[in-house]
CSV table of C-alpha atoms in Angstrom, one decimal:
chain,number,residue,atom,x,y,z
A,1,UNK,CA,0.0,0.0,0.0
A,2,UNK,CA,2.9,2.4,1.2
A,3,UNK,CA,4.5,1.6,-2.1
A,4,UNK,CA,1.4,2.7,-4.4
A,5,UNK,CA,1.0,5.6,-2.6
A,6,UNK,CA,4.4,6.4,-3.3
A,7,UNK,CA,4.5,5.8,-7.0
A,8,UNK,CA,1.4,7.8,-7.1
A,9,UNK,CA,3.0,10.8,-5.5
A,10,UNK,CA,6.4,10.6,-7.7
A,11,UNK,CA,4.1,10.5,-10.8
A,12,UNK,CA,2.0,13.3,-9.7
A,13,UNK,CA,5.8,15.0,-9.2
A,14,UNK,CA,7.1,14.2,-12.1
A,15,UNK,CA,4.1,15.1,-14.4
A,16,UNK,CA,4.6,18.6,-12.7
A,17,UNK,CA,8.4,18.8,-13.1
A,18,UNK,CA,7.9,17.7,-16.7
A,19,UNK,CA,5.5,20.7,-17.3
A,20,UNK,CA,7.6,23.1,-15.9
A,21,UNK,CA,10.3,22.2,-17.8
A,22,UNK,CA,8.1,22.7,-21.2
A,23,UNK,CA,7.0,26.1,-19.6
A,24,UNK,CA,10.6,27.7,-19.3
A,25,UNK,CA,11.6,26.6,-22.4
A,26,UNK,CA,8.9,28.8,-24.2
A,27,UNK,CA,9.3,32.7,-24.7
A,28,UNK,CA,9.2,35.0,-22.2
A,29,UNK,CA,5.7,37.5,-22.1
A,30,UNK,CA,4.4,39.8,-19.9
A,31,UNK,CA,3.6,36.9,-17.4
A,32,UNK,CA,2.2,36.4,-13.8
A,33,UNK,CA,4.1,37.1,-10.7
A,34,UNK,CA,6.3,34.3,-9.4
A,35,UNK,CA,5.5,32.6,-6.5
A,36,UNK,CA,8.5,32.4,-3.9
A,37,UNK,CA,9.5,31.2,-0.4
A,38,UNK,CA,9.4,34.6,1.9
A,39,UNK,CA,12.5,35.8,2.2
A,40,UNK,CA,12.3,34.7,6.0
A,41,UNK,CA,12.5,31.1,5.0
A,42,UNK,CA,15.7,29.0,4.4
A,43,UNK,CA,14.8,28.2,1.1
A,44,UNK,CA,13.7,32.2,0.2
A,45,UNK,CA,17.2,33.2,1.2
A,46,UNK,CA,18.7,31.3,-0.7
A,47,UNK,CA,17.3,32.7,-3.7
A,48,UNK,CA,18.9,35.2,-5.8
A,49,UNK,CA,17.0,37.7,-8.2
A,50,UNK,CA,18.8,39.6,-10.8
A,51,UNK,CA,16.7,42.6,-11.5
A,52,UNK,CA,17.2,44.4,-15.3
A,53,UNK,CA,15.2,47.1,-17.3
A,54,UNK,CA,14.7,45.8,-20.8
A,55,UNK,CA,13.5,47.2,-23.9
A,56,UNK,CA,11.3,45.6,-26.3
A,57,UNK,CA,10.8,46.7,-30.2
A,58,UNK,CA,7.3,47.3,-30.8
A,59,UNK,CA,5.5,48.2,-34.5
A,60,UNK,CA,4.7,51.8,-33.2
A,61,UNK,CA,6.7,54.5,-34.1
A,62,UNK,CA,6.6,58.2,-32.9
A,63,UNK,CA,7.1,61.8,-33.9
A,64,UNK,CA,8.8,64.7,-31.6
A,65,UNK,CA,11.0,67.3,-31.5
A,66,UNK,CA,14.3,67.3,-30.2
A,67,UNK,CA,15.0,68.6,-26.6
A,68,UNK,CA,18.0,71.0,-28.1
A,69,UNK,CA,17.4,73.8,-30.4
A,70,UNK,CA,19.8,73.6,-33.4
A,71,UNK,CA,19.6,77.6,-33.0
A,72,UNK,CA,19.1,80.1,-31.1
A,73,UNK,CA,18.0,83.6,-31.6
A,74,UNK,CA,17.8,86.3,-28.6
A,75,UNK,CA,17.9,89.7,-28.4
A,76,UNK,CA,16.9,92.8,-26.2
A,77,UNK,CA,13.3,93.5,-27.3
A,78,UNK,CA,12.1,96.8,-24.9
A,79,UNK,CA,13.6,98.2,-21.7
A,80,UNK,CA,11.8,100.2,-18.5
A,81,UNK,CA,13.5,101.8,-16.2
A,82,UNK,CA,11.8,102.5,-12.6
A,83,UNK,CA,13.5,104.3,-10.2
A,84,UNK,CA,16.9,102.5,-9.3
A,85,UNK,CA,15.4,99.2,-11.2
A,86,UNK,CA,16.0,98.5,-14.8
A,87,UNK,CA,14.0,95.7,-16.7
A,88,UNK,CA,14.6,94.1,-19.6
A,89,UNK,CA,12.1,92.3,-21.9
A,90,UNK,CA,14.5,89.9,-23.7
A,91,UNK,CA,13.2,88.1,-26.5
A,92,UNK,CA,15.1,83.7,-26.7
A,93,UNK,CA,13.8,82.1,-29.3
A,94,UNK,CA,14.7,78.3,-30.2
A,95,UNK,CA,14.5,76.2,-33.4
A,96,UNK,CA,13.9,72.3,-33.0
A,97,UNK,CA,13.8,70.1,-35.5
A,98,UNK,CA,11.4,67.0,-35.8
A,99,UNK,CA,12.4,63.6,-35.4
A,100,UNK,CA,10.5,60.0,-36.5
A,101,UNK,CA,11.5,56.5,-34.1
A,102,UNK,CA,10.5,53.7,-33.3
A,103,UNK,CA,8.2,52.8,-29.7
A,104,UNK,CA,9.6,50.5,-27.0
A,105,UNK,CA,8.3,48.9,-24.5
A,106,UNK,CA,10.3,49.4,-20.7
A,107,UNK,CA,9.8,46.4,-19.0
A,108,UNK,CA,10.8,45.4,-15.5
A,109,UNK,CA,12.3,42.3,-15.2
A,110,UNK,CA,13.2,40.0,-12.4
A,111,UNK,CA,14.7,36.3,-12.7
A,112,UNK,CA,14.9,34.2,-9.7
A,113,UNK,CA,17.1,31.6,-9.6
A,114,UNK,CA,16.7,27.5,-10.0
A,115,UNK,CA,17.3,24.6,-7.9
A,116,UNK,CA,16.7,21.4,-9.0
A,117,UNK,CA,18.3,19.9,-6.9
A,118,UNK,CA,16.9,21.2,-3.6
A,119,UNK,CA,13.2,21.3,-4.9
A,120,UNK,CA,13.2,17.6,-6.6
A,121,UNK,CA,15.2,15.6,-4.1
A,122,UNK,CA,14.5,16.3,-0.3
A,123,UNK,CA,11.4,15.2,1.7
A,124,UNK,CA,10.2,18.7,2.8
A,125,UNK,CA,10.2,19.6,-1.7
A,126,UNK,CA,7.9,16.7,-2.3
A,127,UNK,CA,5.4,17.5,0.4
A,128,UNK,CA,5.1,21.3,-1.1
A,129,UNK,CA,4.5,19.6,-5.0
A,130,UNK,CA,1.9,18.1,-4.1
A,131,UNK,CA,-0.1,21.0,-1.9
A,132,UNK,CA,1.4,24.1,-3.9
A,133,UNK,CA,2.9,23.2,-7.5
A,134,UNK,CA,3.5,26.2,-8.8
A,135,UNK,CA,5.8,27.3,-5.9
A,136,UNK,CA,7.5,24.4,-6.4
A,137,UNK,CA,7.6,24.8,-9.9
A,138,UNK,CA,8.9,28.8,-9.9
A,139,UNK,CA,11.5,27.5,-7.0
A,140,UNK,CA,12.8,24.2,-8.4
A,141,UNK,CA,13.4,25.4,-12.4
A,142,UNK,CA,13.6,29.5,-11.6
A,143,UNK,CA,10.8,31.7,-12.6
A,144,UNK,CA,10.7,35.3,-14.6
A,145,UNK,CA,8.4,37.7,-13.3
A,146,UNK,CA,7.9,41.2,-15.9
A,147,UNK,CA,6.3,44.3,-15.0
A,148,UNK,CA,5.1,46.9,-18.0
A,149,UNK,CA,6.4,50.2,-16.9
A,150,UNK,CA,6.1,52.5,-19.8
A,151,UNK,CA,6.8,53.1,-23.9
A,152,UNK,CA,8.9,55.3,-25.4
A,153,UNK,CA,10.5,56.2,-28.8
A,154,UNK,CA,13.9,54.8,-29.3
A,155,UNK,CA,16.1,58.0,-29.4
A,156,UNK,CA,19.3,55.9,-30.6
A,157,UNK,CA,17.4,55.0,-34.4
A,158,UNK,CA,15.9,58.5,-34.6
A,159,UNK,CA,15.4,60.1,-38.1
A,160,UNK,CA,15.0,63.4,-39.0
A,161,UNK,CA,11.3,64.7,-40.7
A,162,UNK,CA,12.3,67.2,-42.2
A,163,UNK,CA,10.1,69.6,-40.5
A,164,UNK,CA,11.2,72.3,-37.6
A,165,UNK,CA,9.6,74.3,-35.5
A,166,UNK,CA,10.5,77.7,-33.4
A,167,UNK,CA,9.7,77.9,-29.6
A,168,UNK,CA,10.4,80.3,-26.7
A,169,UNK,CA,12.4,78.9,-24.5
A,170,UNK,CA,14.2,80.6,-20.9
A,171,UNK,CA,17.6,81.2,-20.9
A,172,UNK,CA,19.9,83.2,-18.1
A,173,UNK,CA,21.7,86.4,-19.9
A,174,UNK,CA,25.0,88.8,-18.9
A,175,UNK,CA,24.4,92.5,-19.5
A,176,UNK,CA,26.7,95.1,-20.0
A,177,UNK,CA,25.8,98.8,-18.5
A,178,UNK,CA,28.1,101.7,-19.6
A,179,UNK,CA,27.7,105.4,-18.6
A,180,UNK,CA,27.9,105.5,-15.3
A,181,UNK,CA,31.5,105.7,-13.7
A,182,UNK,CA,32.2,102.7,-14.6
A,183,UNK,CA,31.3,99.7,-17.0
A,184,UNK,CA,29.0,97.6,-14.5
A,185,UNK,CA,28.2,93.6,-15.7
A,186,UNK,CA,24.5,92.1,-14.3
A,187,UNK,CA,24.0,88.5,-14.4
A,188,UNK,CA,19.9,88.1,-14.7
A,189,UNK,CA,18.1,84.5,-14.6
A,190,UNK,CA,15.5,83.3,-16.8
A,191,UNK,CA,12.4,84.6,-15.4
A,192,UNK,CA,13.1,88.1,-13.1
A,193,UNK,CA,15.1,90.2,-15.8
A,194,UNK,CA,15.5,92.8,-13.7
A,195,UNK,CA,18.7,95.0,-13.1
A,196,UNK,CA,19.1,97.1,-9.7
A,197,UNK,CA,21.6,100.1,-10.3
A,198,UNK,CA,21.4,101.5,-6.9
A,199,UNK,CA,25.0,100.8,-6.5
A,200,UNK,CA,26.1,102.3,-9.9
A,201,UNK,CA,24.2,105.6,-8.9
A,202,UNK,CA,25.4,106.1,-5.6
A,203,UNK,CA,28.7,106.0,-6.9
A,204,UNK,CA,28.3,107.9,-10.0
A,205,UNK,CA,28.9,111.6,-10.1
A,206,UNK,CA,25.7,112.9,-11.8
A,207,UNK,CA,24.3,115.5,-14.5
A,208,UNK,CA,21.3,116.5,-15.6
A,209,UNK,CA,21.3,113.9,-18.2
A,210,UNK,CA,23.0,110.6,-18.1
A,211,UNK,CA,23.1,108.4,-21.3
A,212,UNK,CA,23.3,104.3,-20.4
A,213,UNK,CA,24.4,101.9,-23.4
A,214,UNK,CA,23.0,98.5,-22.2
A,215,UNK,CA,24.5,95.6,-24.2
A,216,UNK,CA,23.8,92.0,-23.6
A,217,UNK,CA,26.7,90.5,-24.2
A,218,UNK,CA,25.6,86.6,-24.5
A,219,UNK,CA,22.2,86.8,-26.8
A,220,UNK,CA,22.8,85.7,-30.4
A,221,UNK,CA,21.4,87.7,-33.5
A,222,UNK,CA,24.5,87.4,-36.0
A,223,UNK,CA,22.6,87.1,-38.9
A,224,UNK,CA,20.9,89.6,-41.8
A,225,UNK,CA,17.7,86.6,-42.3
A,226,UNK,CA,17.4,87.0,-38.6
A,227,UNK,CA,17.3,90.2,-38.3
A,228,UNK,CA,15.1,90.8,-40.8
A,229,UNK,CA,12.6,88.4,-39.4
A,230,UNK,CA,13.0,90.0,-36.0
A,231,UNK,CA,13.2,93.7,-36.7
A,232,UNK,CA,12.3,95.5,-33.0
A,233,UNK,CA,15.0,92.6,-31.4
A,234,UNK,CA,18.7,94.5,-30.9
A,235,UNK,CA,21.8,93.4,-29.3
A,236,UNK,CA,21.6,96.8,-27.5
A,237,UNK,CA,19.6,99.8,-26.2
A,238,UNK,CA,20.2,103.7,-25.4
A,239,UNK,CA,18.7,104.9,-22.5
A,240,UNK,CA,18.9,108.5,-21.2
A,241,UNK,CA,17.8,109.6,-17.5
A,242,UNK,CA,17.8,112.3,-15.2
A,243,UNK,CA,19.1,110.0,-12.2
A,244,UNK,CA,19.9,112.8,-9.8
A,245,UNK,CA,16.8,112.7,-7.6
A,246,UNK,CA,16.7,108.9,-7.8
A,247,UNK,CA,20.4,109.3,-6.2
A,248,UNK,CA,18.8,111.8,-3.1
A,249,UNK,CA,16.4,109.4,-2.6
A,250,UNK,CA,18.8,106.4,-2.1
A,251,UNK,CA,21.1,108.5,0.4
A,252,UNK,CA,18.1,109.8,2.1
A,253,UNK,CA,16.9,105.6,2.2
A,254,UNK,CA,20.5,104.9,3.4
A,255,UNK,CA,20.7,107.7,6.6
A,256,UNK,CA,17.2,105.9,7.7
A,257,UNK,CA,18.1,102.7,7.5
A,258,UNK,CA,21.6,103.7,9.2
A,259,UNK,CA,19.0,105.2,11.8
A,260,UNK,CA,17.2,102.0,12.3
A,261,UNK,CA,20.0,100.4,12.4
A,262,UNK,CA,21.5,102.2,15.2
A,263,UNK,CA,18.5,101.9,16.9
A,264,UNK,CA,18.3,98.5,16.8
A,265,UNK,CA,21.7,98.0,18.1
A,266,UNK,CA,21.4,100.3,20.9
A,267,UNK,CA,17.6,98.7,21.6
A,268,UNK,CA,19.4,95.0,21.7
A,269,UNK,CA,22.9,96.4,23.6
A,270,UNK,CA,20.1,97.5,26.6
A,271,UNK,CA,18.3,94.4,26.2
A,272,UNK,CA,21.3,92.4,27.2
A,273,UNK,CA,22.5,94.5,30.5
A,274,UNK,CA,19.3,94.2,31.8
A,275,UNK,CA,19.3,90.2,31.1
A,276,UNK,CA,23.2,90.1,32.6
A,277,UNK,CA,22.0,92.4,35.0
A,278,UNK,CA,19.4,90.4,36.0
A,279,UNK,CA,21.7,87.1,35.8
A,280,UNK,CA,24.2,88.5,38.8
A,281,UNK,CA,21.5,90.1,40.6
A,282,UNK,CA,19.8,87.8,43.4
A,283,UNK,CA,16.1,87.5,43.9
A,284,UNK,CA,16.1,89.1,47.5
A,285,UNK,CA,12.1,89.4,47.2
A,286,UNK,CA,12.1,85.6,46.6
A,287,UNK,CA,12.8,82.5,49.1
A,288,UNK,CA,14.8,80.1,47.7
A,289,UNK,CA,16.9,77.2,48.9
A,290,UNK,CA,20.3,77.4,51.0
A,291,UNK,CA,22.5,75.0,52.9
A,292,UNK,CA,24.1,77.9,55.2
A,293,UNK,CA,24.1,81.8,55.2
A,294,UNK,CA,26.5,81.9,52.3
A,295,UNK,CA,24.1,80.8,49.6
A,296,UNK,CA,22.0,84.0,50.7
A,297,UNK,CA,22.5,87.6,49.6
A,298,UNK,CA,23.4,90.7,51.9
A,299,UNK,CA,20.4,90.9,54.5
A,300,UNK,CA,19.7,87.2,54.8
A,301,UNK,CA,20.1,84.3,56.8
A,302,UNK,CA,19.3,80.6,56.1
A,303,UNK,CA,16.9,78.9,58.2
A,304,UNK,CA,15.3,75.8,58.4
A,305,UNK,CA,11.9,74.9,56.6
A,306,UNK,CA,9.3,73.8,59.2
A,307,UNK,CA,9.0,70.6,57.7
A,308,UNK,CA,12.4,70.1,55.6
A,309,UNK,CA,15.1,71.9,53.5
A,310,UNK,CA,16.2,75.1,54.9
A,311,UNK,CA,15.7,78.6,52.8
A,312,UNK,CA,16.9,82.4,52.9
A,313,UNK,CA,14.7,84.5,54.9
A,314,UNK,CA,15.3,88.2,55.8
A,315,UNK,CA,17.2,89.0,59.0
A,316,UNK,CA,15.6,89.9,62.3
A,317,UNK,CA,17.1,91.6,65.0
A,318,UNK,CA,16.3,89.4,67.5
A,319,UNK,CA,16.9,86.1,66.1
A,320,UNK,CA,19.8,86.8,63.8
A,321,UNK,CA,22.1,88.8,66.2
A,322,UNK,CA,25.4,90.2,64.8
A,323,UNK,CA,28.5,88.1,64.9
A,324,UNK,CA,30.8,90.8,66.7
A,325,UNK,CA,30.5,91.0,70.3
A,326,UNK,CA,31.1,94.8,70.0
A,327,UNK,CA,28.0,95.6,68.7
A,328,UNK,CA,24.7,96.9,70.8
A,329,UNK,CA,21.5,95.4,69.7
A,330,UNK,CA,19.0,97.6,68.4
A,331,UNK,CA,16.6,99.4,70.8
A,332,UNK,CA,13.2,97.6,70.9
A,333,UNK,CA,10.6,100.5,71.4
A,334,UNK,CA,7.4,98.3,70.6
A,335,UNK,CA,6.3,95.6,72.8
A,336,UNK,CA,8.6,92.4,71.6
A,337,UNK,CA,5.6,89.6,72.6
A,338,UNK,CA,3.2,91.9,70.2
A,339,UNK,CA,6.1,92.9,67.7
A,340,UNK,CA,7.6,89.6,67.3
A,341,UNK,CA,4.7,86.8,68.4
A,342,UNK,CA,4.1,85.7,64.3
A,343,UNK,CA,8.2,85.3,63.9
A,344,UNK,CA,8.2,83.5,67.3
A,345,UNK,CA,5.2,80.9,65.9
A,346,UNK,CA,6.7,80.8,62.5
A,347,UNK,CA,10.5,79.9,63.4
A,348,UNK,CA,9.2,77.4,66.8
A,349,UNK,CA,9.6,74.5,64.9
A,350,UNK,CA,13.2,76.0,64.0
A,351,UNK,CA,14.2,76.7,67.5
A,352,UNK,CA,13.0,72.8,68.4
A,353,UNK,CA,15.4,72.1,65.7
A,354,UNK,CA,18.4,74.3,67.1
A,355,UNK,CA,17.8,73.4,70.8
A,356,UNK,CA,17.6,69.6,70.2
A,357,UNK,CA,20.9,69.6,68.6
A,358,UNK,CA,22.3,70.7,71.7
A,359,UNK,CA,19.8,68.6,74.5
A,360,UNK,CA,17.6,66.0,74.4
A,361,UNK,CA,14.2,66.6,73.9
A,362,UNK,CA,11.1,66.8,76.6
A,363,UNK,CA,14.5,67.7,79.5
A,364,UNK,CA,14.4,70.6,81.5
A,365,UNK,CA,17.5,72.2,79.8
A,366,UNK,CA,15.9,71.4,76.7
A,367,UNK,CA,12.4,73.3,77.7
A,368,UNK,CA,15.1,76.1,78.9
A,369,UNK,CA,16.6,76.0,75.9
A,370,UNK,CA,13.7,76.8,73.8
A,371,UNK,CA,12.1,79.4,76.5
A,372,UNK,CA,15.3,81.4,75.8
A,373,UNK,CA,15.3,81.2,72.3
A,374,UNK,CA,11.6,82.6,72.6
A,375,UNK,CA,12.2,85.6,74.6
């Protein structure tokens, strides 16, 4: 019995292997995913996948333009000046050319690798044929999985149309400004084509006139065809200006932001003596936390909590008496039980404190002890 069922499981097997053999042998299309072992199993790890963008001829083909203009035509087309700013209108104009190619199709694809060996021959591979084929099938004799990702034409057999077309395009220019009292060189970008000549007119010496030749020294318009098809386009413009009163106005703008500016300083200079100040100065209106009369400023004296820690509070004449023997107390002119009675509650617990460091507590020279301490 063991033996029939044996035979019938290498058959099933071997029918299996048999027609995974036939399907690797045929051509590769855009096919199902492969089925694999997770890459947390044994077997999955063992598995390496070589990972390649192909390109497949189709019978398309496509038309487009080229993404470089064979040539390039620019010039300065108008100018407006405003105040200290200058802007240019600069006319870029390119010429592409068509081109004819064929489509491809971008695939994706990923080939795992066989084992025949491992998948045919051992006890756990025989079990998985028979409940999940296919895995067995992709794993044992290595599978192909493809992935469509997009078409395109196939720049490298492009041919030319014959046909061309002209198209704006943005380009980045260097301009050249003469007139002032020097020759001043403005880099603009493509899509602000502005020029600021604040500098150039603070530092000029001024008339009542002053002519500017603005040049731009990088646009392209060699030819008499193109400059017959673009007749308001130049290489360069004449501008003259009365720039005197645009030159008071930028001093008068400097002196207020120098103003500001000095303000500002001397605002933020006082801001940070009163934060140092602050800093080195102690809280005196404040309790805070001390280990002995050192930790408190001029005035103070560290005392203990009444139920822990010890902070500075502010000394009192009768409780905080001066060090030097010399000295007379101060004279006590109000009646000390009605001056002094909230101190004498507040600081009892303290004086319990002192006096029990000295005698032991619930003595008669311990009661003495704190009687004194009370008067």
């Amino acid at each position: 019995m063991f033996h029939k069922r044996f035979s019938i499981a290498f058959a099933l097997i071997l029918t299996t292997i048999i027609s995974g053999c036939a399907s690797v042998n045929t051509k590769d299309q855009y096919a199902e995913n492969c089925e694999h072992f997770s890459k947390d199993n044994q077997w999955g790890k063992n598995t390496h996948e070589d990972v390649s963008i192909i390109k497949e001829a189709t019978s398309k083909t496509s038309e487009f333009y080229d993404s470089k203009p064979t040539k390039v035509i620019s010039g300065i087309e108008s100018d407006q000046l405003n105040g200290s700013s200058l802007t240019l209108k600069i006319f870029d104009n390119g010429l592409f050319e068509q081109f004819s190619a064929p489509v491809v199709d971008v695939i994706r694809e990923v080939k795992y690798e066989a084992h025949p060996l491992t998948g045919t021959f051992t006890p756990v591979g025989g079990v998985v044929w028979m409940f999940n084929p296919k895995l067995m099938n992709d794993y044992t004799f290595g599978c192909t999985e493809r992935r469509f990702l997009r078409s395109e034409p196939d720049e490298t057999k492009k041919v030319k149309t014959g046909k061309s077309e002209w198209k704006d395009i943005q380009r980045s220019h260097k301009i050249s400004i003469s007139g002032f009292d020097k020759d001043y060189e403005f880099n603009i970008d493509a899509n602000m084509k502005m020029v600021d000549l604040s500098s150039a007119i603070l530092n000029s010496p001024l008339s009542k006139n002053t002519t500017l030749k603005i040049t731009c020294l990088d646009c392209n318009l060699a030819s008499v065809e193109e400059k017959s098809l673009y007749p308001n386009i130049k290489m360069d413009v004449v501008l003259t200006h009365d720039f005197r009163a645009t030159k008071l106005a930028l001093i008068e703008t400097q002196k207020i932001r120098a103003v500001e500016a000095e303000k500002a300083k001397s605002e933020q200079t006082m801001r940070d003596k009163e934060i140092a100040k602050q800093v080195s100065t102690p809280k005196v209106n404040a309790a805070s936390s001390c280990t002995n009369d050192f930790d408190c400023p001029t005035g103070y004296s560290c005392r203990t909590k009444p139920v822990s820690g010890a902070e500075c509070k502010w000394k009192s004449p009768v409780y905080d008496p001066p060090n030097t023997a010399t000295t007379q107390p101060p004279e006590i002119t109000q009646n000390p039980a009605t001056t002094y009675d909230e101190p004498i509650i507040s600081n009892l617990e303290e004086i319990k404190t002192q006096c029990a460091k000295l005698f032991k507590p619930k003595t008669e020279k311990f009661g003495k002890c704190v009687l004194e301490l009370t008067k």
